[in-house]
């Protein structure tokens, strides 16, 4: 049941299907358009000639129209057409609609198309077998109801959402820039350290695989870790009972363990266990290494193996074409030769990079900022903005 305080009307109340149909000329060039799922807007496809498509006709779209994908409307592939897409083309799989601006403010509809609440209604009523095979036909789309207050209130909501989403976009842009700067700083420090009279070691000479198998008791509760890719560290899973683990082999994690996901180390699923991981367990797919502290610094190695140089070492040891086929070969990995600066230099760099990561971690995460968008939209369309 909707929690909105606004009256609900069918989309067909203010959307009228229209199409500017053109016959495809085999000798002409066409730039066609697709729609991202989850309300993320339109994108341009590479230009093609008419002879390269099987469609006999295209629909020429224009600024301000409402458009959606029959195939992925259930997944939020809805949008309004911005000016830069005016005059481009879509197939009949992308119906277009005129927005009656005497009933619905176009700016309000822009945000409505991004609202997960609308996507959910389309998902619940799609036709077809399986999530990726649902289709949303035009009759279904225009019968779905949405909140529609009076025009003044619509304009107020649209203005507030314009301001809020612009600020969120700026925050996301700054976060991306910050992440790039952090990565560049790490790459610079690691590269400089390896150029300053380094020692050469086999990986197996500075870290040692250490497995502490846990005898699982069905009635006991266990806490598992996971490792995020791209150097984003450890996360904690929900507690499970021994009975739920079944015959799964698990191993104890201790602070100071250098952790590698055997299936995703090649994309940076490498982490250093801290005090927060004391008492946790990991599956057999997480390799736990002890660092020889007379030769190497654990923090430095964690950053090194998520840098381009370290990832190249891991990838050389991870045969396969993609995903779970790229399993880390332990013997091959431990035989790889790496260059390490002096221990004191490793410790200095490790401290710098750890401090930077901690400082950045105190700001709002990209996941938190991303979650604000649907929260804002839910508030807006329920009369709470």
mmCIF file of C-alpha atoms in Angstrom:
data_model
loop_
_atom_site.group_PDB
_atom_site.id
_atom_site.type_symbol
_atom_site.label_atom_id
_atom_site.label_comp_id
_atom_site.label_asym_id
_atom_site.label_seq_id
_atom_site.Cartn_x
_atom_site.Cartn_y
_atom_site.Cartn_z
ATOM 1 C CA UNK A 1 0.000 0.000 0.000
ATOM 2 C CA UNK A 2 1.288 3.456 -0.882
ATOM 3 C CA UNK A 3 2.251 5.734 2.005
ATOM 4 C CA UNK A 4 1.853 8.921 -0.083
ATOM 5 C CA UNK A 5 -0.356 11.790 1.031
ATOM 6 C CA UNK A 6 -0.819 12.807 -2.615
ATOM 7 C CA UNK A 7 -3.599 11.562 -4.899
ATOM 8 C CA UNK A 8 -2.555 8.681 -7.157
ATOM 9 C CA UNK A 9 -3.334 8.678 -10.857
ATOM 10 C CA UNK A 10 -2.496 6.338 -13.719
ATOM 11 C CA UNK A 11 0.483 7.343 -15.850
ATOM 12 C CA UNK A 12 -1.879 7.329 -18.797
ATOM 13 C CA UNK A 13 -3.625 10.347 -17.267
ATOM 14 C CA UNK A 14 -0.791 12.598 -18.417
ATOM 15 C CA UNK A 15 1.197 10.442 -20.882
ATOM 16 C CA UNK A 16 0.032 10.088 -24.490
ATOM 17 C CA UNK A 17 1.932 7.722 -26.756
ATOM 18 C CA UNK A 18 3.392 9.333 -29.854
ATOM 19 C CA UNK A 19 6.011 8.390 -32.424
ATOM 20 C CA UNK A 20 7.844 10.123 -35.246
ATOM 21 C CA UNK A 21 8.333 7.051 -37.418
ATOM 22 C CA UNK A 22 10.921 7.144 -40.189
ATOM 23 C CA UNK A 23 11.766 4.482 -42.763
ATOM 24 C CA UNK A 24 15.342 3.275 -42.455
ATOM 25 C CA UNK A 25 17.494 4.282 -45.440
ATOM 26 C CA UNK A 26 20.269 1.705 -46.027
ATOM 27 C CA UNK A 27 22.685 4.482 -47.023
ATOM 28 C CA UNK A 28 21.940 6.848 -44.136
ATOM 29 C CA UNK A 29 23.730 6.971 -40.774
ATOM 30 C CA UNK A 30 21.793 6.743 -37.510
ATOM 31 C CA UNK A 31 22.759 7.389 -33.895
ATOM 32 C CA UNK A 32 20.506 5.256 -31.742
ATOM 33 C CA UNK A 33 19.773 5.494 -28.046
ATOM 34 C CA UNK A 34 19.548 3.047 -25.159
ATOM 35 C CA UNK A 35 18.280 3.485 -21.597
ATOM 36 C CA UNK A 36 20.218 2.590 -18.470
ATOM 37 C CA UNK A 37 18.347 0.631 -15.826
ATOM 38 C CA UNK A 38 17.521 2.037 -12.370
ATOM 39 C CA UNK A 39 16.560 5.471 -13.692
ATOM 40 C CA UNK A 40 20.086 6.399 -14.746
ATOM 41 C CA UNK A 41 19.091 8.045 -18.019
ATOM 42 C CA UNK A 42 19.868 7.633 -21.707
ATOM 43 C CA UNK A 43 23.069 6.753 -23.516
ATOM 44 C CA UNK A 44 24.154 7.032 -27.134
ATOM 45 C CA UNK A 45 25.149 3.998 -29.140
ATOM 46 C CA UNK A 46 27.846 4.174 -31.844
ATOM 47 C CA UNK A 47 26.491 5.411 -35.188
ATOM 48 C CA UNK A 48 25.454 2.736 -37.691
ATOM 49 C CA UNK A 49 24.275 2.766 -41.287
ATOM 50 C CA UNK A 50 20.784 1.676 -42.207
ATOM 51 C CA UNK A 51 22.194 -1.417 -43.870
ATOM 52 C CA UNK A 52 23.608 -2.559 -40.527
ATOM 53 C CA UNK A 53 20.232 -2.857 -38.768
ATOM 54 C CA UNK A 54 17.378 -5.306 -39.188
ATOM 55 C CA UNK A 55 14.792 -2.687 -38.243
ATOM 56 C CA UNK A 56 12.801 -1.342 -41.221
ATOM 57 C CA UNK A 57 11.717 1.718 -39.208
ATOM 58 C CA UNK A 58 13.030 3.896 -36.410
ATOM 59 C CA UNK A 59 11.286 6.287 -34.050
ATOM 60 C CA UNK A 60 12.896 9.753 -33.925
ATOM 61 C CA UNK A 61 12.787 11.047 -30.360
ATOM 62 C CA UNK A 62 12.498 14.627 -29.218
ATOM 63 C CA UNK A 63 13.360 16.665 -26.158
ATOM 64 C CA UNK A 64 10.942 16.355 -23.238
ATOM 65 C CA UNK A 65 9.343 13.047 -24.184
ATOM 66 C CA UNK A 66 8.896 10.249 -21.685
ATOM 67 C CA UNK A 67 10.564 7.048 -22.918
ATOM 68 C CA UNK A 68 11.005 3.544 -21.595
ATOM 69 C CA UNK A 69 12.288 0.099 -22.570
ATOM 70 C CA UNK A 70 9.693 -2.639 -22.954
ATOM 71 C CA UNK A 71 12.336 -5.213 -22.110
ATOM 72 C CA UNK A 72 13.843 -3.518 -19.052
ATOM 73 C CA UNK A 73 11.124 -1.144 -17.849
ATOM 74 C CA UNK A 74 10.639 -3.467 -14.872
ATOM 75 C CA UNK A 75 14.269 -2.708 -13.960
ATOM 76 C CA UNK A 76 13.812 1.051 -14.069
ATOM 77 C CA UNK A 77 14.788 1.694 -17.701
ATOM 78 C CA UNK A 78 12.659 4.862 -17.820
ATOM 79 C CA UNK A 79 13.647 8.440 -18.617
ATOM 80 C CA UNK A 80 12.693 11.751 -20.107
ATOM 81 C CA UNK A 81 14.610 12.881 -23.190
ATOM 82 C CA UNK A 82 17.239 15.592 -22.538
ATOM 83 C CA UNK A 83 18.096 18.174 -25.166
ATOM 84 C CA UNK A 84 21.327 16.454 -26.240
ATOM 85 C CA UNK A 85 19.329 13.395 -27.385
ATOM 86 C CA UNK A 86 16.810 15.365 -29.435
ATOM 87 C CA UNK A 87 16.501 13.969 -32.961
ATOM 88 C CA UNK A 88 18.214 10.639 -32.291
ATOM 89 C CA UNK A 89 16.600 7.275 -32.915
ATOM 90 C CA UNK A 90 15.150 4.261 -31.111
ATOM 91 C CA UNK A 91 13.475 1.053 -32.203
ATOM 92 C CA UNK A 92 9.865 0.107 -31.515
ATOM 93 C CA UNK A 93 11.118 -1.508 -28.275
ATOM 94 C CA UNK A 94 11.336 2.014 -26.807
ATOM 95 C CA UNK A 95 7.870 3.625 -26.812
ATOM 96 C CA UNK A 96 7.768 7.407 -26.464
ATOM 97 C CA UNK A 97 5.096 9.638 -24.910
ATOM 98 C CA UNK A 98 4.054 13.270 -24.878
ATOM 99 C CA UNK A 99 3.766 14.700 -21.349
ATOM 100 C CA UNK A 100 0.604 16.775 -20.854
ATOM 101 C CA UNK A 101 2.075 19.752 -19.016
ATOM 102 C CA UNK A 102 -1.374 21.001 -18.029
ATOM 103 C CA UNK A 103 -1.525 18.033 -15.666
ATOM 104 C CA UNK A 104 2.090 17.043 -14.980
ATOM 105 C CA UNK A 105 5.112 19.283 -14.634
ATOM 106 C CA UNK A 106 7.887 17.916 -16.919
ATOM 107 C CA UNK A 107 10.503 18.533 -14.203
ATOM 108 C CA UNK A 108 8.436 16.452 -11.782
ATOM 109 C CA UNK A 109 8.230 13.620 -14.324
ATOM 110 C CA UNK A 110 12.027 13.717 -14.761
ATOM 111 C CA UNK A 111 12.419 12.679 -11.122
ATOM 112 C CA UNK A 112 9.432 10.342 -11.189
ATOM 113 C CA UNK A 113 11.225 8.279 -13.851
ATOM 114 C CA UNK A 114 14.135 7.732 -11.431
ATOM 115 C CA UNK A 115 11.957 6.698 -8.476
ATOM 116 C CA UNK A 116 12.476 3.100 -7.263
ATOM 117 C CA UNK A 117 8.838 3.045 -6.114
ATOM 118 C CA UNK A 118 7.678 3.276 -9.739
ATOM 119 C CA UNK A 119 10.260 0.719 -10.853
ATOM 120 C CA UNK A 120 8.962 -1.667 -8.212
ATOM 121 C CA UNK A 121 5.384 -1.400 -9.449
ATOM 122 C CA UNK A 122 6.513 -2.223 -12.981
ATOM 123 C CA UNK A 123 8.638 -5.104 -11.736
ATOM 124 C CA UNK A 124 5.737 -6.617 -9.809
ATOM 125 C CA UNK A 125 3.466 -6.496 -12.850
ATOM 126 C CA UNK A 126 5.857 -7.438 -15.679
ATOM 127 C CA UNK A 127 5.053 -10.357 -17.959
ATOM 128 C CA UNK A 128 7.347 -13.238 -18.835
ATOM 129 C CA UNK A 129 9.265 -16.000 -17.092
ATOM 130 C CA UNK A 130 12.325 -15.088 -15.049
ATOM 131 C CA UNK A 131 13.613 -11.708 -13.939
ATOM 132 C CA UNK A 132 15.539 -10.932 -17.141
ATOM 133 C CA UNK A 133 12.664 -12.051 -19.420
ATOM 134 C CA UNK A 134 9.918 -9.780 -18.130
ATOM 135 C CA UNK A 135 8.362 -7.294 -20.532
ATOM 136 C CA UNK A 136 6.349 -4.193 -19.756
ATOM 137 C CA UNK A 137 3.857 -3.445 -22.493
ATOM 138 C CA UNK A 138 2.386 0.011 -23.044
ATOM 139 C CA UNK A 139 -1.001 -0.812 -21.516
ATOM 140 C CA UNK A 140 0.705 -1.999 -18.351
ATOM 141 C CA UNK A 141 2.878 1.099 -18.152
ATOM 142 C CA UNK A 142 0.079 3.616 -18.507
ATOM 143 C CA UNK A 143 -2.105 1.772 -15.987
ATOM 144 C CA UNK A 144 0.463 2.042 -13.184
ATOM 145 C CA UNK A 145 -0.443 4.695 -10.630
ATOM 146 C CA UNK A 146 1.886 7.378 -9.302
ATOM 147 C CA UNK A 147 1.536 10.283 -6.828
ATOM 148 C CA UNK A 148 0.407 13.459 -8.586
ATOM 149 C CA UNK A 149 -0.239 16.545 -6.454
ATOM 150 C CA UNK A 150 -1.327 19.858 -7.974
ATOM 151 C CA UNK A 151 1.034 21.603 -10.397
ATOM 152 C CA UNK A 152 2.373 24.107 -7.880
ATOM 153 C CA UNK A 153 3.306 21.309 -5.508
ATOM 154 C CA UNK A 154 4.860 19.326 -8.352
ATOM 155 C CA UNK A 155 7.028 22.318 -9.271
ATOM 156 C CA UNK A 156 8.051 22.807 -5.647
ATOM 157 C CA UNK A 157 9.072 19.145 -5.370
ATOM 158 C CA UNK A 158 10.934 19.231 -8.701
ATOM 159 C CA UNK A 159 12.878 22.343 -7.654
ATOM 160 C CA UNK A 160 13.893 20.862 -4.321
ATOM 161 C CA UNK A 161 14.938 17.592 -5.961
ATOM 162 C CA UNK A 162 16.902 19.473 -8.612
ATOM 163 C CA UNK A 163 18.920 21.228 -5.917
ATOM 164 C CA UNK A 164 19.401 18.122 -3.760
ATOM 165 C CA UNK A 165 20.387 15.801 -6.605
ATOM 166 C CA UNK A 166 22.804 18.380 -8.017
ATOM 167 C CA UNK A 167 24.538 18.498 -4.629
ATOM 168 C CA UNK A 168 24.646 14.701 -4.453
ATOM 169 C CA UNK A 169 26.129 14.548 -7.951
ATOM 170 C CA UNK A 170 28.810 17.012 -6.879
ATOM 171 C CA UNK A 171 29.613 14.932 -3.783
ATOM 172 C CA UNK A 172 29.866 11.797 -5.936
ATOM 173 C CA UNK A 173 32.146 13.628 -8.358
ATOM 174 C CA UNK A 174 34.412 14.759 -5.517
ATOM 175 C CA UNK A 175 34.479 11.245 -4.071
ATOM 176 C CA UNK A 176 35.554 9.860 -7.411
ATOM 177 C CA UNK A 177 38.278 12.489 -7.717
ATOM 178 C CA UNK A 178 39.412 11.739 -4.175
ATOM 179 C CA UNK A 179 39.608 8.010 -4.903
ATOM 180 C CA UNK A 180 41.678 8.660 -8.021
ATOM 181 C CA UNK A 181 44.046 10.939 -6.108
ATOM 182 C CA UNK A 182 44.410 8.367 -3.334
ATOM 183 C CA UNK A 183 45.191 5.635 -5.867
ATOM 184 C CA UNK A 184 47.686 7.865 -7.685
ATOM 185 C CA UNK A 185 49.418 8.751 -4.400
ATOM 186 C CA UNK A 186 49.707 5.077 -3.494
ATOM 187 C CA UNK A 187 51.072 4.190 -6.924
ATOM 188 C CA UNK A 188 53.632 6.985 -6.651
ATOM 189 C CA UNK A 189 54.859 5.938 -3.202
ATOM 190 C CA UNK A 190 55.074 2.269 -4.150
ATOM 191 C CA UNK A 191 56.878 3.007 -7.419
ATOM 192 C CA UNK A 192 59.371 5.368 -5.759
ATOM 193 C CA UNK A 193 60.092 2.871 -2.983
ATOM 194 C CA UNK A 194 60.852 0.085 -5.463
ATOM 195 C CA UNK A 195 63.262 2.319 -7.352
ATOM 196 C CA UNK A 196 65.337 3.166 -4.275
ATOM 197 C CA UNK A 197 67.862 0.312 -3.997
ATOM 198 C CA UNK A 198 65.308 -2.417 -3.242
ATOM 199 C CA UNK A 199 66.016 -5.985 -2.221
ATOM 200 C CA UNK A 200 64.605 -8.834 -4.294
ATOM 201 C CA UNK A 201 62.670 -11.597 -2.566
ATOM 202 C CA UNK A 202 60.456 -14.479 -3.516
ATOM 203 C CA UNK A 203 56.939 -13.888 -2.196
ATOM 204 C CA UNK A 204 57.230 -17.094 -0.162
ATOM 205 C CA UNK A 205 60.317 -15.703 1.576
ATOM 206 C CA UNK A 206 58.441 -12.774 3.121
ATOM 207 C CA UNK A 207 54.997 -14.284 3.788
ATOM 208 C CA UNK A 208 54.068 -17.812 4.872
ATOM 209 C CA UNK A 209 50.723 -19.515 4.258
ATOM 210 C CA UNK A 210 49.241 -20.378 7.654
ATOM 211 C CA UNK A 211 46.016 -22.359 7.968
ATOM 212 C CA UNK A 212 44.194 -22.749 11.308
ATOM 213 C CA UNK A 213 41.340 -25.119 10.551
ATOM 214 C CA UNK A 214 38.354 -24.811 12.852
ATOM 215 C CA UNK A 215 36.463 -27.889 14.024
ATOM 216 C CA UNK A 216 32.898 -26.743 13.538
ATOM 217 C CA UNK A 217 30.358 -27.538 16.265
ATOM 218 C CA UNK A 218 26.754 -27.503 15.037
ATOM 219 C CA UNK A 219 25.399 -25.718 18.111
ATOM 220 C CA UNK A 220 28.050 -22.970 18.140
ATOM 221 C CA UNK A 221 27.764 -19.566 16.438
ATOM 222 C CA UNK A 222 30.419 -18.401 14.008
ATOM 223 C CA UNK A 223 31.240 -15.073 12.388
ATOM 224 C CA UNK A 224 32.660 -15.078 8.869
ATOM 225 C CA UNK A 225 34.613 -12.480 6.953
ATOM 226 C CA UNK A 226 34.527 -11.558 3.303
ATOM 227 C CA UNK A 227 37.065 -9.567 1.268
ATOM 228 C CA UNK A 228 35.990 -6.782 -1.065
ATOM 229 C CA UNK A 229 37.683 -6.395 -4.418
ATOM 230 C CA UNK A 230 39.672 -3.310 -5.494
ATOM 231 C CA UNK A 231 41.495 -3.036 -2.182
ATOM 232 C CA UNK A 232 38.376 -2.105 -0.210
ATOM 233 C CA UNK A 233 39.174 -4.345 2.751
ATOM 234 C CA UNK A 234 37.359 -6.836 4.940
ATOM 235 C CA UNK A 235 33.645 -6.992 5.657
ATOM 236 C CA UNK A 236 31.791 -9.020 8.266
ATOM 237 C CA UNK A 237 28.975 -11.399 7.414
ATOM 238 C CA UNK A 238 25.952 -12.167 9.563
ATOM 239 C CA UNK A 239 26.572 -14.789 12.299
ATOM 240 C CA UNK A 240 25.764 -18.379 11.369
ATOM 241 C CA UNK A 241 25.491 -21.598 13.316
ATOM 242 C CA UNK A 242 27.739 -24.557 12.797
ATOM 243 C CA UNK A 243 24.743 -26.437 11.444
ATOM 244 C CA UNK A 244 24.323 -23.743 8.779
ATOM 245 C CA UNK A 245 27.983 -24.050 7.799
ATOM 246 C CA UNK A 246 27.431 -27.755 7.166
ATOM 247 C CA UNK A 247 30.531 -29.405 5.731
ATOM 248 C CA UNK A 248 32.165 -26.126 4.748
ATOM 249 C CA UNK A 249 35.850 -25.965 5.679
ATOM 250 C CA UNK A 250 36.652 -22.807 7.625
ATOM 251 C CA UNK A 251 39.776 -21.351 9.160
ATOM 252 C CA UNK A 252 40.498 -18.939 12.010
ATOM 253 C CA UNK A 253 41.512 -15.379 11.228
ATOM 254 C CA UNK A 254 43.979 -13.533 13.443
ATOM 255 C CA UNK A 255 44.992 -9.848 13.555
ATOM 256 C CA UNK A 256 47.992 -9.284 11.301
ATOM 257 C CA UNK A 257 47.023 -11.957 8.772
ATOM 258 C CA UNK A 258 47.530 -10.867 5.182
ATOM 259 C CA UNK A 259 44.429 -12.144 3.403
ATOM 260 C CA UNK A 260 43.968 -13.073 -0.248
ATOM 261 C CA UNK A 261 40.779 -14.272 -1.910
ATOM 262 C CA UNK A 262 41.891 -17.208 -4.033
ATOM 263 C CA UNK A 263 39.294 -16.374 -6.699
ATOM 264 C CA UNK A 264 39.337 -12.563 -6.702
ATOM 265 C CA UNK A 265 42.844 -11.598 -5.589
ATOM 266 C CA UNK A 266 43.510 -10.745 -9.260
ATOM 267 C CA UNK A 267 41.092 -7.801 -8.939
ATOM 268 C CA UNK A 268 42.401 -6.568 -5.611
ATOM 269 C CA UNK A 269 40.565 -8.769 -3.080
ATOM 270 C CA UNK A 270 43.485 -8.447 -0.666
ATOM 271 C CA UNK A 271 43.242 -7.205 2.933
ATOM 272 C CA UNK A 272 44.993 -7.040 6.268
ATOM 273 C CA UNK A 273 43.133 -8.442 9.271
ATOM 274 C CA UNK A 274 42.966 -6.140 12.290
ATOM 275 C CA UNK A 275 41.751 -6.402 15.861
ATOM 276 C CA UNK A 276 38.156 -6.215 14.600
ATOM 277 C CA UNK A 277 38.638 -9.606 12.905
ATOM 278 C CA UNK A 278 39.810 -11.414 16.046
ATOM 279 C CA UNK A 279 37.648 -14.500 16.548
ATOM 280 C CA UNK A 280 36.317 -14.502 12.988
ATOM 281 C CA UNK A 281 36.609 -17.296 10.467
ATOM 282 C CA UNK A 282 37.115 -17.431 6.714
ATOM 283 C CA UNK A 283 36.305 -20.051 4.115
ATOM 284 C CA UNK A 284 38.955 -22.205 2.452
ATOM 285 C CA UNK A 285 38.929 -19.689 -0.406
ATOM 286 C CA UNK A 286 40.628 -17.078 1.775
ATOM 287 C CA UNK A 287 44.374 -17.571 2.008
ATOM 288 C CA UNK A 288 45.856 -16.414 5.330
ATOM 289 C CA UNK A 289 49.522 -15.439 5.318
ATOM 290 C CA UNK A 290 51.838 -14.502 8.171
ATOM 291 C CA UNK A 291 54.339 -11.777 7.364
ATOM 292 C CA UNK A 292 58.032 -12.189 8.239
ATOM 293 C CA UNK A 293 58.328 -8.967 10.226
ATOM 294 C CA UNK A 294 62.130 -8.925 9.919
ATOM 295 C CA UNK A 295 61.838 -8.590 6.158
ATOM 296 C CA UNK A 296 58.515 -6.952 5.428
ATOM 297 C CA UNK A 297 55.842 -4.694 6.859
ATOM 298 C CA UNK A 298 52.290 -6.069 6.712
ATOM 299 C CA UNK A 299 50.676 -2.700 5.951
ATOM 300 C CA UNK A 300 53.116 -2.018 3.138
ATOM 301 C CA UNK A 301 52.458 -5.452 1.619
ATOM 302 C CA UNK A 302 48.712 -4.924 1.786
ATOM 303 C CA UNK A 303 49.070 -1.689 -0.177
ATOM 304 C CA UNK A 304 51.680 -3.184 -2.499
ATOM 305 C CA UNK A 305 49.491 -6.135 -3.508
ATOM 306 C CA UNK A 306 46.611 -3.781 -4.340
ATOM 307 C CA UNK A 307 48.867 -1.509 -6.421
ATOM 308 C CA UNK A 308 49.429 -2.064 -10.140
ATOM 309 C CA UNK A 309 52.824 -3.666 -9.472
ATOM 310 C CA UNK A 310 51.455 -6.095 -6.897
ATOM 311 C CA UNK A 311 48.366 -6.919 -8.919
ATOM 312 C CA UNK A 312 50.581 -7.826 -11.857
ATOM 313 C CA UNK A 313 52.367 -10.345 -9.621
ATOM 314 C CA UNK A 314 49.030 -11.833 -8.567
ATOM 315 C CA UNK A 315 47.666 -11.941 -12.121
ATOM 316 C CA UNK A 316 50.732 -13.796 -13.347
ATOM 317 C CA UNK A 317 49.857 -16.395 -10.725
ATOM 318 C CA UNK A 318 46.129 -16.542 -11.525
ATOM 319 C CA UNK A 319 45.605 -18.450 -14.776
ATOM 320 C CA UNK A 320 42.202 -18.410 -16.441
ATOM 321 C CA UNK A 321 40.085 -16.148 -18.582
ATOM 322 C CA UNK A 322 37.648 -14.435 -16.229
ATOM 323 C CA UNK A 323 35.982 -14.339 -12.826
ATOM 324 C CA UNK A 324 36.125 -17.514 -10.809
ATOM 325 C CA UNK A 325 38.332 -19.173 -13.409
ATOM 326 C CA UNK A 326 41.180 -16.887 -12.299
ATOM 327 C CA UNK A 327 42.156 -18.858 -9.216
ATOM 328 C CA UNK A 328 45.354 -17.861 -7.446
ATOM 329 C CA UNK A 329 47.994 -20.576 -7.858
ATOM 330 C CA UNK A 330 49.702 -20.773 -4.468
ATOM 331 C CA UNK A 331 53.030 -22.313 -5.553
ATOM 332 C CA UNK A 332 53.286 -20.018 -8.555
ATOM 333 C CA UNK A 333 52.450 -16.997 -6.412
ATOM 334 C CA UNK A 334 54.977 -17.819 -3.715
ATOM 335 C CA UNK A 335 57.703 -18.286 -6.337
ATOM 336 C CA UNK A 336 57.178 -14.816 -7.849
ATOM 337 C CA UNK A 337 60.028 -12.359 -7.294
ATOM 338 C CA UNK A 338 59.205 -8.933 -5.852
ATOM 339 C CA UNK A 339 61.253 -5.834 -5.050
ATOM 340 C CA UNK A 340 60.988 -4.446 -1.523
ATOM 341 C CA UNK A 341 62.614 -1.335 -0.046
ATOM 342 C CA UNK A 342 64.213 -1.382 3.384
ATOM 343 C CA UNK A 343 62.003 -2.380 6.286
ATOM 344 C CA UNK A 344 62.047 1.140 7.721
ATOM 345 C CA UNK A 345 60.969 2.548 4.338
ATOM 346 C CA UNK A 346 58.159 -0.016 4.112
ATOM 347 C CA UNK A 347 56.978 0.966 7.590
ATOM 348 C CA UNK A 348 57.040 4.673 6.721
ATOM 349 C CA UNK A 349 55.009 4.162 3.551
ATOM 350 C CA UNK A 350 52.610 1.802 5.288
ATOM 351 C CA UNK A 351 51.927 4.398 7.995
ATOM 352 C CA UNK A 352 51.320 7.147 5.417
ATOM 353 C CA UNK A 353 48.903 5.064 3.360
ATOM 354 C CA UNK A 354 47.095 3.725 6.420
ATOM 355 C CA UNK A 355 46.623 7.245 7.775
ATOM 356 C CA UNK A 356 45.288 8.401 4.427
ATOM 357 C CA UNK A 357 42.849 5.476 4.261
ATOM 358 C CA UNK A 358 41.650 6.110 7.819
ATOM 359 C CA UNK A 359 41.137 9.817 7.157
ATOM 360 C CA UNK A 360 39.152 9.170 4.000
ATOM 361 C CA UNK A 361 37.191 6.436 5.716
ATOM 362 C CA UNK A 362 35.851 8.954 8.241
ATOM 363 C CA UNK A 363 33.921 10.754 5.500
ATOM 364 C CA UNK A 364 30.632 9.475 4.142
ATOM 365 C CA UNK A 365 31.096 6.407 1.980
ATOM 366 C CA UNK A 366 30.020 6.284 -1.679
ATOM 367 C CA UNK A 367 27.454 3.659 -0.662
ATOM 368 C CA UNK A 368 25.950 6.035 1.896
ATOM 369 C CA UNK A 369 25.723 8.874 -0.627
ATOM 370 C CA UNK A 370 24.238 6.563 -3.240
ATOM 371 C CA UNK A 371 21.559 5.450 -0.765
ATOM 372 C CA UNK A 372 20.489 9.070 -0.226
ATOM 373 C CA UNK A 373 19.002 9.325 -3.725
ATOM 374 C CA UNK A 374 16.185 6.786 -3.271
ATOM 375 C CA UNK A 375 15.588 8.138 0.242
ATOM 376 C CA UNK A 376 15.110 11.650 -1.150
ATOM 377 C CA UNK A 377 12.775 10.395 -3.860
ATOM 378 C CA UNK A 378 10.719 8.358 -1.398
ATOM 379 C CA UNK A 379 10.368 11.408 0.812
ATOM 380 C CA UNK A 380 9.443 13.625 -2.127
ATOM 381 C CA UNK A 381 6.716 11.379 -3.523
ATOM 382 C CA UNK A 382 5.211 10.659 -0.117
ATOM 383 C CA UNK A 383 4.766 14.337 0.788
ATOM 384 C CA UNK A 384 7.649 14.505 3.259
ATOM 385 C CA UNK A 385 10.068 16.762 1.381
#
